[in-house]
Coordinates of C-alpha atoms in Angstrom, one line a residue:
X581 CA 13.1 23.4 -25.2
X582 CA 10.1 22.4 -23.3
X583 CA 10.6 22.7 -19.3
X584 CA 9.1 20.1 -17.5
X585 CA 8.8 19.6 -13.5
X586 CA 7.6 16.5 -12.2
X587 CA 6.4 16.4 -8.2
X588 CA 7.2 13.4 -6.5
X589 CA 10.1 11.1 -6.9
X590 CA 8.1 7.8 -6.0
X591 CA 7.4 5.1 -8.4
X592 CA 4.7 7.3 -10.8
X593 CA 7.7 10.3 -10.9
X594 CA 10.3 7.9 -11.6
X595 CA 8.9 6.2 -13.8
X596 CA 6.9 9.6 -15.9
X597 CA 11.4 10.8 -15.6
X598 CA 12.8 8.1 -17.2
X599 CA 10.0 7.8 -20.1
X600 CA 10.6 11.4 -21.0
X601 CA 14.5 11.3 -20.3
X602 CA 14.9 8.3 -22.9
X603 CA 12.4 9.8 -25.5
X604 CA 13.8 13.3 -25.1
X605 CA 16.9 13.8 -23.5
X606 CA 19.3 13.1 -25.7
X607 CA 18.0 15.9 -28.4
X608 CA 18.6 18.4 -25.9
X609 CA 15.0 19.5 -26.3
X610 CA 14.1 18.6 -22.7
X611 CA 14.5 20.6 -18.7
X612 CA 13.3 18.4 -16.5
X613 CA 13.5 18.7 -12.9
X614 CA 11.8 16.1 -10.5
X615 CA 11.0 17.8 -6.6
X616 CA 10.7 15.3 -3.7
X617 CA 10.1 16.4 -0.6
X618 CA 11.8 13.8 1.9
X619 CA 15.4 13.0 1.8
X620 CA 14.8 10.1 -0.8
X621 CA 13.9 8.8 -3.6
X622 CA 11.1 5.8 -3.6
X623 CA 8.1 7.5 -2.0
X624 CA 6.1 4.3 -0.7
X625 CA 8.7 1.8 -1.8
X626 CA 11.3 1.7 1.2
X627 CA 13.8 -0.4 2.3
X628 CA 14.7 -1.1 6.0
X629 CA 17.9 -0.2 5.2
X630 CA 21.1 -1.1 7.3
X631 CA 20.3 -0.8 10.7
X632 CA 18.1 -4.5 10.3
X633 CA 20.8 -7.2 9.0
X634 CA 18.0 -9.0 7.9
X635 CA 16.6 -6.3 5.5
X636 CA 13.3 -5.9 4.0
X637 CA 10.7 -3.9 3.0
X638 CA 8.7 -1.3 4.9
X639 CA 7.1 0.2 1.9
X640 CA 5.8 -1.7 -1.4
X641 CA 6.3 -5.1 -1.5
X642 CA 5.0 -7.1 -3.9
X643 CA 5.0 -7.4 -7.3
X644 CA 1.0 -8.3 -8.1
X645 CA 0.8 -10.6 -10.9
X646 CA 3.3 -11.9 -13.8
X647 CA 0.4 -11.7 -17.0
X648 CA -0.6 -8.0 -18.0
X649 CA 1.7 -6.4 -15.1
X650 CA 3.9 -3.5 -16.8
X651 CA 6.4 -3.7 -13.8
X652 CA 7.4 -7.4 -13.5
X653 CA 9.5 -7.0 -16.5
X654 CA 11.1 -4.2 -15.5
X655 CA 11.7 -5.7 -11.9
X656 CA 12.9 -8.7 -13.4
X657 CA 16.0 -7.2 -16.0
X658 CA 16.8 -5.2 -13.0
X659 CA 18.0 -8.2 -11.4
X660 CA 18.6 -10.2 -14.3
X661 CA 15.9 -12.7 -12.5
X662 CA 18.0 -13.0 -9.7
X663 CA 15.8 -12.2 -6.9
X664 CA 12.6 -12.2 -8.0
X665 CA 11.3 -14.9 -6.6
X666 CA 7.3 -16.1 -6.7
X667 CA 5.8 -17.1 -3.3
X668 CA 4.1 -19.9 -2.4
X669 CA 1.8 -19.6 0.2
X670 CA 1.2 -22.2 3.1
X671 CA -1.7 -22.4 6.0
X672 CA -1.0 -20.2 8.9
X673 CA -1.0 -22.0 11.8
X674 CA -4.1 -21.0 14.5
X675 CA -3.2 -20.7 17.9
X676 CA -6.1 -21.1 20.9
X677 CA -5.4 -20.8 24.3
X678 CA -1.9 -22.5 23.9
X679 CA -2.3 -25.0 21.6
X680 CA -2.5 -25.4 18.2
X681 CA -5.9 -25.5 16.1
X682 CA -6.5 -28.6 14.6
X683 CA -5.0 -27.7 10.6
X684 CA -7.7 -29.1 9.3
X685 CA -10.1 -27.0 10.9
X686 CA -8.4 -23.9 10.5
X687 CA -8.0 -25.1 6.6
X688 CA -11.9 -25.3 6.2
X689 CA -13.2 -22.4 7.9
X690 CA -10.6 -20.3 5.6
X691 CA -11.7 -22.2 2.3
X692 CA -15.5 -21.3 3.0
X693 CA -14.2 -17.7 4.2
X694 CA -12.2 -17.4 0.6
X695 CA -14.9 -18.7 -1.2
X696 CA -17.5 -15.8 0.2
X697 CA -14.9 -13.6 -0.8
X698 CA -14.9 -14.7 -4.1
X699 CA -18.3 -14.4 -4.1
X700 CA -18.4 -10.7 -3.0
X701 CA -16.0 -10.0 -5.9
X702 CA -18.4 -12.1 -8.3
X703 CA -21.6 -10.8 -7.6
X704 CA -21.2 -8.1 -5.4
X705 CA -21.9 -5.6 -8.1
X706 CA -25.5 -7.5 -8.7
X707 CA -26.8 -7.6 -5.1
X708 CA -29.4 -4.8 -4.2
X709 CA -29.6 -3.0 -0.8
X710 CA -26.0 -4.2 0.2
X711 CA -23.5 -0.8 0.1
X712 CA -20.0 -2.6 1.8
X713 CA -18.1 -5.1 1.5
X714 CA -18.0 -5.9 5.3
X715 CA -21.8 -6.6 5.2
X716 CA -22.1 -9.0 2.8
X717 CA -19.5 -11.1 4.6
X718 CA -20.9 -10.8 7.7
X719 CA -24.9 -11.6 6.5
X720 CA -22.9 -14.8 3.8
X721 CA -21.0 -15.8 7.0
X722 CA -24.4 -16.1 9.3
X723 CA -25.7 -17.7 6.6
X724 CA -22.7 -20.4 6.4
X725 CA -22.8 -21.0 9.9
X726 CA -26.5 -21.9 9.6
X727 CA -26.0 -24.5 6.5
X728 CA -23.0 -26.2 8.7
X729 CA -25.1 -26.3 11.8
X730 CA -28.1 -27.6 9.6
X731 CA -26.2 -30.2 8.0
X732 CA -23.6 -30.8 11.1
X733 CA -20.5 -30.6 8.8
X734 CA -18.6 -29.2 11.9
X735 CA -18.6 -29.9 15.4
X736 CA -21.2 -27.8 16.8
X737 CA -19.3 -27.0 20.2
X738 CA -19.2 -23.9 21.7
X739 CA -15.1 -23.7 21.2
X740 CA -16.1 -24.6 17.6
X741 CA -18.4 -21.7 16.9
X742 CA -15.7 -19.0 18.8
X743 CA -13.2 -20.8 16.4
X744 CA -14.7 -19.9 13.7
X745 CA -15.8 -16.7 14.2
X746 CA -12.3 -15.7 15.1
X747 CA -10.8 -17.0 12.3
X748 CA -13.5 -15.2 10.2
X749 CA -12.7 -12.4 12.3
X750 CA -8.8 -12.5 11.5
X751 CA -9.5 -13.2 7.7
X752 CA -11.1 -10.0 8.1
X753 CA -8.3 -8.5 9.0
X754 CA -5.9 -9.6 6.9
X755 CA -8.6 -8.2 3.8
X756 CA -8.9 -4.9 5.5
X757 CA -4.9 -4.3 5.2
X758 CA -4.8 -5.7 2.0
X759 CA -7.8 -3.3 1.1
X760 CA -6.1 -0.3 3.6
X761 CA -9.5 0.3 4.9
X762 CA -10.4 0.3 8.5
X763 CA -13.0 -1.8 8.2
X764 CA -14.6 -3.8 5.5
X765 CA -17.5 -1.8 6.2
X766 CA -15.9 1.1 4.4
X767 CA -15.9 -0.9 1.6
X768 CA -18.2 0.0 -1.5
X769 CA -19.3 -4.0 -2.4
X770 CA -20.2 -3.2 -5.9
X771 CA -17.2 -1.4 -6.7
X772 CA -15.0 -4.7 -5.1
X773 CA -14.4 -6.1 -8.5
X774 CA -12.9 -2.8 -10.3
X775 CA -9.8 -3.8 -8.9
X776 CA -7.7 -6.3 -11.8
X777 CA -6.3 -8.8 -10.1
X778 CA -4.5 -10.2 -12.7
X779 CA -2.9 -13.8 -12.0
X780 CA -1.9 -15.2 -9.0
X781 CA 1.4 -15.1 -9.4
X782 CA 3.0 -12.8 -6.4
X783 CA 6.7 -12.5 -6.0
X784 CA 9.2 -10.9 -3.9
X785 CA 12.7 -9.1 -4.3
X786 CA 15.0 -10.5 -2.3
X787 CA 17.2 -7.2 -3.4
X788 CA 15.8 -4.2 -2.3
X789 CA 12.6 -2.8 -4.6
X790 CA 14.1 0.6 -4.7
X791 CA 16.8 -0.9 -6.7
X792 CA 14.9 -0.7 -10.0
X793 CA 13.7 2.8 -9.4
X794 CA 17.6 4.1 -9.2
X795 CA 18.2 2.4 -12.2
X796 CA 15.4 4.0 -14.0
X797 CA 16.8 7.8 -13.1
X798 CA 20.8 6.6 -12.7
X799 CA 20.7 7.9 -17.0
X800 CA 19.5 11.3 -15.5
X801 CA 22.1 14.7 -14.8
X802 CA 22.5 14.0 -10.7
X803 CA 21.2 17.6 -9.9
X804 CA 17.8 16.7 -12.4
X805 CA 15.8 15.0 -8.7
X806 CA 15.9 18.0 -6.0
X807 CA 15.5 16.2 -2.5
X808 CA 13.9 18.0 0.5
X809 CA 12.3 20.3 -1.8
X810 CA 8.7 20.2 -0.7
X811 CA 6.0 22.1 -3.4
X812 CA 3.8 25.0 -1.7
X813 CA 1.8 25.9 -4.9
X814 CA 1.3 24.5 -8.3
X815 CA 0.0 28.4 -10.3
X816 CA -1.7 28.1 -13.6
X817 CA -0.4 31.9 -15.1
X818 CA -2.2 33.6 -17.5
X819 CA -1.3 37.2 -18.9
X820 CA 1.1 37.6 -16.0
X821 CA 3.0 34.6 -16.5
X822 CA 7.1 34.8 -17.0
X823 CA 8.5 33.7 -19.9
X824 CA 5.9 32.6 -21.2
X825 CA 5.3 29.9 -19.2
X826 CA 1.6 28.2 -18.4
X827 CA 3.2 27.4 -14.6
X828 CA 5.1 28.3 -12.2
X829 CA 6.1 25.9 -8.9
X830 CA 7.1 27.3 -6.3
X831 CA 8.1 24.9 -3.4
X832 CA 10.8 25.1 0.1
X833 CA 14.2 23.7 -0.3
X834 CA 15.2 22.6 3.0
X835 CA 18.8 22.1 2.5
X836 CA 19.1 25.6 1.5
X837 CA 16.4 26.8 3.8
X838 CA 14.5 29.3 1.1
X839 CA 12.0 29.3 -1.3
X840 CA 12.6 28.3 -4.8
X841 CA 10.5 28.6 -7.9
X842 CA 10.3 26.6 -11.7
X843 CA 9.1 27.9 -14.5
X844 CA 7.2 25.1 -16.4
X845 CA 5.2 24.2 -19.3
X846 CA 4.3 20.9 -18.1
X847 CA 3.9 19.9 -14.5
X848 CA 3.4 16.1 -13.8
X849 CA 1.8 15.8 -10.0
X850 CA 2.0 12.8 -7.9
X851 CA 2.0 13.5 -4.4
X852 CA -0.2 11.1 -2.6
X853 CA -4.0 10.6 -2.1
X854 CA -2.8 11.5 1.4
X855 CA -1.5 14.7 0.5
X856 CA -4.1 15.3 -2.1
X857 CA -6.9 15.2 1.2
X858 CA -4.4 17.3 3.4
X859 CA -3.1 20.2 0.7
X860 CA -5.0 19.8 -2.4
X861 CA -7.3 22.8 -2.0
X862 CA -4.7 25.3 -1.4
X863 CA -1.7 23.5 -3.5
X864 CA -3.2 24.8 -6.8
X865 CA -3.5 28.0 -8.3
X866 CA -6.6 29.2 -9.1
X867 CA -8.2 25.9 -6.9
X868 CA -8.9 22.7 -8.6
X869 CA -12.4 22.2 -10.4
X870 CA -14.7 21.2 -7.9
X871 CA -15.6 18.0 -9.3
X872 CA -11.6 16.6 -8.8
X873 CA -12.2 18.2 -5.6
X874 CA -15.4 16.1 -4.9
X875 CA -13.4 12.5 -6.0
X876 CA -10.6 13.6 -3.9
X877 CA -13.1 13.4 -0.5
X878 CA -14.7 10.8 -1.8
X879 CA -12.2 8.1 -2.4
X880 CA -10.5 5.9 0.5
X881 CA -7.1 6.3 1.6
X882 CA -6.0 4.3 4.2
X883 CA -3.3 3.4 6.6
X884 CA -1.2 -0.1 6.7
X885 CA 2.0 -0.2 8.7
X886 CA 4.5 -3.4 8.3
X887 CA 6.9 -4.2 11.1
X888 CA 9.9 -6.0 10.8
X889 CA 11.6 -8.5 13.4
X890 CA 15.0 -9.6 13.1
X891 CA 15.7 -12.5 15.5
X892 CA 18.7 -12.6 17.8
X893 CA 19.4 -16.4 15.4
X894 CA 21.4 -15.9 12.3
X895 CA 21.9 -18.6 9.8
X896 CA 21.9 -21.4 12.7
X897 CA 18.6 -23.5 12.5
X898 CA 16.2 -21.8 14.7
X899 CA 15.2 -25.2 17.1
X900 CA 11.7 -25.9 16.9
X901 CA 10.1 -25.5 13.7
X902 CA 8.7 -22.4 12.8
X903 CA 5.4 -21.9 10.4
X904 CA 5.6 -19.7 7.8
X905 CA 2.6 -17.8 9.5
X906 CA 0.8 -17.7 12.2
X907 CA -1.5 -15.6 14.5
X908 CA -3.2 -15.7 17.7
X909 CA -6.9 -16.6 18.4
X910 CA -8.9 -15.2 21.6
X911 CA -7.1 -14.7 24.9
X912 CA -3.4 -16.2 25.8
X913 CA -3.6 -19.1 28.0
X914 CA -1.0 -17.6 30.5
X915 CA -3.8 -14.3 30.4
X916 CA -6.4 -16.9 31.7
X917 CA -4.1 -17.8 34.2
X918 CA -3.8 -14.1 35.6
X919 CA 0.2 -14.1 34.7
X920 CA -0.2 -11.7 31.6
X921 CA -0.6 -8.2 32.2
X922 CA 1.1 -7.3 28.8
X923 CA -2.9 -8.4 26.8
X924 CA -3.6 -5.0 28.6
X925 CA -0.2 -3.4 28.1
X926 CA 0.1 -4.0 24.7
X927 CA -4.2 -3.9 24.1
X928 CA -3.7 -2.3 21.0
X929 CA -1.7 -5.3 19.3
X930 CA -3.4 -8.3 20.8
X931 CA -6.7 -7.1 20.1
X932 CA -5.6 -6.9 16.4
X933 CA -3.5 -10.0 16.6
X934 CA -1.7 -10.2 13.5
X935 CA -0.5 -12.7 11.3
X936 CA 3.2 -13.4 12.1
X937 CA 4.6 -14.4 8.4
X938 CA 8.2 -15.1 8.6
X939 CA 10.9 -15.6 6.0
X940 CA 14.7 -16.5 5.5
X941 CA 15.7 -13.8 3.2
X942 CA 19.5 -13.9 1.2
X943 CA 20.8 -12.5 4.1
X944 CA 20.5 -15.4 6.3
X945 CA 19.2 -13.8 9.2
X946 CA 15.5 -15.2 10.1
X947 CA 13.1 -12.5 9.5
X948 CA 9.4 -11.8 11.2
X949 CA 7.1 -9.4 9.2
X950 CA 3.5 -8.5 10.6
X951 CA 0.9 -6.0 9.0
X952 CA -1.2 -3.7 10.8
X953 CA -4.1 -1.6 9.6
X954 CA -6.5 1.3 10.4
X955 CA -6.7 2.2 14.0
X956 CA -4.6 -0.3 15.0
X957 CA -1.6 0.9 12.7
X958 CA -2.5 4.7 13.9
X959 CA -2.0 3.7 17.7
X960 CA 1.0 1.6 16.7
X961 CA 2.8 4.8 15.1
X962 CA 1.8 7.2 18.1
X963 CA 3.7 5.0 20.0
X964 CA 7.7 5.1 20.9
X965 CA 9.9 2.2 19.3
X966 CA 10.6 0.6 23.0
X967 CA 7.2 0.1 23.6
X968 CA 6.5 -1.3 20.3
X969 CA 10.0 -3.6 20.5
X970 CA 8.3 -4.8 24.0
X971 CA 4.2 -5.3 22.3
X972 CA 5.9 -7.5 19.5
X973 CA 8.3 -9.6 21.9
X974 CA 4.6 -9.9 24.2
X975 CA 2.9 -11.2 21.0
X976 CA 5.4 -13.8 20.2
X977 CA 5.4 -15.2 23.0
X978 CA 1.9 -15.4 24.0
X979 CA 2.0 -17.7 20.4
X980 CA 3.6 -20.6 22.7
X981 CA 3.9 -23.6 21.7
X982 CA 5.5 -22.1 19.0
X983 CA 9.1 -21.0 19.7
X984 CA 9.9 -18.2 18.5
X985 CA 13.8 -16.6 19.0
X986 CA 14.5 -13.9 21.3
X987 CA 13.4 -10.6 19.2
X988 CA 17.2 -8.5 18.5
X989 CA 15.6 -5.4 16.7
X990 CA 12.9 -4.0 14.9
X991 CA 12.0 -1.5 11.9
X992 CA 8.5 -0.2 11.5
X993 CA 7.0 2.0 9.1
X994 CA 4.3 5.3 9.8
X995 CA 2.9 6.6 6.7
X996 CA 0.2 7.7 8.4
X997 CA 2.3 10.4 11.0
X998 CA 4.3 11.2 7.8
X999 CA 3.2 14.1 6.3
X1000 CA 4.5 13.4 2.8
X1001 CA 2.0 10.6 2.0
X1002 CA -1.1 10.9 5.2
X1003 CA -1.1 7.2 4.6
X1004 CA -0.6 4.1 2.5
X1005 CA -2.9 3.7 -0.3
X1006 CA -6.0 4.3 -2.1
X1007 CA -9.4 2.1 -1.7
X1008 CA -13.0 2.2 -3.3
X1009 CA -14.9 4.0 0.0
X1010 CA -18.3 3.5 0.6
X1011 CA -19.5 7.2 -1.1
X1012 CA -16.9 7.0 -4.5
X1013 CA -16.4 5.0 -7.6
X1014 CA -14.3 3.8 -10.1
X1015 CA -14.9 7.0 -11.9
X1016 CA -13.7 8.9 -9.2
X1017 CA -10.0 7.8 -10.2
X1018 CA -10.1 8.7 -13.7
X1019 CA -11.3 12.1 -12.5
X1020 CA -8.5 12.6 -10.5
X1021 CA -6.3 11.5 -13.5
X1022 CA -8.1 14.6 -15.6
X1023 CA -5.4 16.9 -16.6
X1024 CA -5.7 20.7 -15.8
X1025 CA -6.0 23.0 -18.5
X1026 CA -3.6 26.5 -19.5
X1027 CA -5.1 29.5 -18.7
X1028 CA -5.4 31.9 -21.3
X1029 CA -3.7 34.0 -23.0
X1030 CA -2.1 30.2 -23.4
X1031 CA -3.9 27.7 -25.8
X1032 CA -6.3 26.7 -23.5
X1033 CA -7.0 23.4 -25.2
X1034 CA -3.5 22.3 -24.3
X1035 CA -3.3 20.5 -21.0
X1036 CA -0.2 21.9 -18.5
X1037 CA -0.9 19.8 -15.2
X1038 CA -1.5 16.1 -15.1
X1039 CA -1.7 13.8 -12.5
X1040 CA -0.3 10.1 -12.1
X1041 CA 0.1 8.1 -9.1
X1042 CA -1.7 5.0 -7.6
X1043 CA -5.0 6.5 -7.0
X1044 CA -5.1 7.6 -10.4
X1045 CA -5.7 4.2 -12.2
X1046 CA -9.2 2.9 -12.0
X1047 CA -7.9 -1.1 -12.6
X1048 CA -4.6 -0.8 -10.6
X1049 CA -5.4 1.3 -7.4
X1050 CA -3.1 0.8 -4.7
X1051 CA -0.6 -1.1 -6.4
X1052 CA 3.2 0.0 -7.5
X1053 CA 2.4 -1.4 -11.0
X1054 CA -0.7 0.9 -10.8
X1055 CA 1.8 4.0 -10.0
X1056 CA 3.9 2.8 -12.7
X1057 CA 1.4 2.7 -15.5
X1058 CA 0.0 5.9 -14.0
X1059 CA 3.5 7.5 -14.7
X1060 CA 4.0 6.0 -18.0
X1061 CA 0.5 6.9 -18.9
X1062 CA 1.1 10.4 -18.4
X1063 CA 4.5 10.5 -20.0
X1064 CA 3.4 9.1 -22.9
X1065 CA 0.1 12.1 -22.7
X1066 CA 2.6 14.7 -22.5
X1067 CA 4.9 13.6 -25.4
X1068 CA 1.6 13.1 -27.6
X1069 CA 0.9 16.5 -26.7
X1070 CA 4.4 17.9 -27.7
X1071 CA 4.4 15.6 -31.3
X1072 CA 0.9 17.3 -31.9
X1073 CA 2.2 20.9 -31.1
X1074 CA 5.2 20.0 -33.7
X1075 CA 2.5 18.8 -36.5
X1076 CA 0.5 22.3 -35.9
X1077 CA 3.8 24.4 -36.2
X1078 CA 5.0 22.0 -39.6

């Protein structure tokens, strides 16, 4: 019988639980037992859950790619198909003190914004002198706006260089929350292109994405995935170990309010980045090496919020027409006017000005979605859900002409303020490297008198795969990965004792 605990039940412990369940579980051979700490299963991947008609998700969201992605096929026989739908994406629509951008326009300056971009990816790994990201933008922007004034391919207005810039500026913005850095400048530029992009095929789920997680553990005994049951130390045992077991996890059940304790021979860990920064150097028992300690400072781990609108219109055609993004560029006309006191009010949002993508899920209900990173995101969480409800109905409206419905409800997230994750995902920071997630994926060694060749803890989650950072595919394969170690390690152990 080999006892097995697994920390976490978001996608990486999910997925590590079903790999050993289906390879082991029916031979009896295998005690598993999967410890979350919050009331849920899913880690980052959460659903807004009833209280928004129109659903969505506040967690995970997309599934990254259809070629070399290990998820998409598991996403797609979970719902037959169904409701996995690819996304096509459209030009946001620009608007400048109360009118609309000319589409063109905005259409340029975003094609010369993407193509620096792709050009930071490229050859950012072969430029001397330049550490971030956010500074070889900035010096290939100055240099763009030089060749167009040079060669007068745009209007060389005043309004026409603020454009610009703040659509550069926004673009920005959008990059940083896909990145979950605070700023591009916290960026490592050549370190950009570690990341696998795979193809550019980006779908939804219409159902919710925690759907395929409770089908990967609905084959497991119900009492298997403890809930509320935070870890307080992961202890590597050596001649004083029980049982003879290499571990022993102890951790707080909160729904029996007292300490509880697993004796393991294998411990799979994937708490967050987050919580690795906040508790790693007093989680483990003795302390992790120093040089996992070193990759854990070192790496980024950053915060991006979503929130959620639901619109007071249903299935009836909203009246107007409605882009399927837009966001807001410089100061609200009605500001200029002296009749908007919410651009200070509500500082912290317009300054950011999101992108405002909206969407007309299965449910019917018209649905608003914007993303908010960094600082920004922080300040959104520290504040209470009326004045957030109040910033986002502010926001829509100062996007006039465009007419958006009256705001019925939202649903944000805060991973951030919530201590089981300290954030949202990983990123390549200015001081680490790709190597820096493989060393975090090193497994820990048994103490002696156990074989100390034999490794007891290993680590999967996100920030643990070098190619897939940040990703829910990248928490998958991490999982799988370290399933798959263990179960090599147990078939080797067998061949010994044969």
């Amino acid at each position: 019988m080999v006892r097995v605990c697994i920390v976490g039940a978001g996608v990486a412990g999910c997925t590590a639980a079903s790999a050993l369940h289906h390879a082991l579980g029916s031979s009896g051979a295998l005690e598993l037992v999967v410890l979350e700490a919050s009331a849920r299963v899913g880690g980052r991947v959460k659903h807004a859950g009833a209280g928004l008609r129109c659903g969505g998700e506040l967690g995970a969201t997309w599934v990254h790619g259809k070629r070399g992605n290990p998820i998409y096929p598991i996403v797609h026989a979970a719902t037959n198909g169904s409701t996995l739908q690819q996304q096509s994406w459209q030009m946001p629509v620009a608007i400048y003190h109360g009118r609309r951008v000319d589409p063109q326009f905005v259409a340029h300056v975003l094609e010369d914004v993407e193509a620096i971009i792709d050009r930071a990816v490229s050859k950012g790994a072969g430029i001397q002198g330049v550490r971030s990201v956010g500074e070889f933008l900035d010096a290939e922007w100055k240099a763009q706006g030089q060749r167009d004034d040079h060669e007068g391919e745009h209007e060389s207005s005043e309004t026409s260089h603020v454009l610009k810039d703040c659509i550069y500026q926004r673009r920005k913005r959008l990059e940083c929350s896909i990145s979950a850095c605070d700023s591009l400048n916290d960026l490592r530029l050549d370190q950009y292109r570690e990341y696998d992009r795979l193809d550019d095929n980006h779908s939804r789920n219409s159902a919710p994405m925690e759907t395929f997680l409770h089908g990967m553990l609905a084959p497991l005994l119900p009492e298997t995935v403890r809930l509320e049951t935070r870890v307080t130390q992961v202890q590597r045992c050596g001649a004083e170990s029980q049982d003879g077991a290499p571990l022993l996890v102890k951790a707080w059940d909160a729904r029996a309010g007292a300490s509880v304790s697993y004796l393991a021979d294998f411990c799979i860990f994937t708490a967050s980045l987050g919580v690795m920064k906040a508790e790693g150097e007093r989680i483990f028992e003795p302390p992790l090496p120093p040089k996992k300690l070193q990759a854990i400072r070192r790496l980024g781990f950053g915060t991006v919020d979503k929130v959620l609108i639901e619109f007071e219109h249903e299935s009836d055609p909203v009246k107007g027409e409605l882009p399927q993004s837009a966001f807001l560029l410089g100061t609200p006309a009605s500001a200029e006017e002296g009749h908007a006191p919410d651009t200070d009010k509500y500082a912290w949002l317009f300054d950011y000005a999101p992108l405002v993508y909206m969407d007309r899920p299965a449910s019917g209900f018209l649905r608003g979605e914007m993303w908010l990173s960094g600082t920004t995101a922080r300040e959104m969480e520290a504040k209470d859900d009326e004045h957030v409800f109040r910033a986002v109905q502010a926001y829509l409206h100062a996007l006039a002409p465009l007419a958006y419905p009256k705001v019925r409800s939202i649903a944000r997230s805060r991973w951030f303020s919530d201590p089981n994750f300290g954030g949202s995902y990983s990123y390549n920071a200015i001081e680490s490297d790709g190597s820096d997630f493989e060393t975090l994926a090193e497994p820990l060694p048994c103490l002696p008198p156990h074989d100390v060749n034999r490794p007891c803890i290993l680590f999967a989650g996100e920030a643990t795969h070098r190619s897939f950072y940040s990703t829910m595919h990248g928490a998958f394969a991490s999982g799988e990965r370290e399933a798959k170690r263990l179960l090599g390690l147990l078939a080797r152990t067998a061949d010994v004792a044969n």
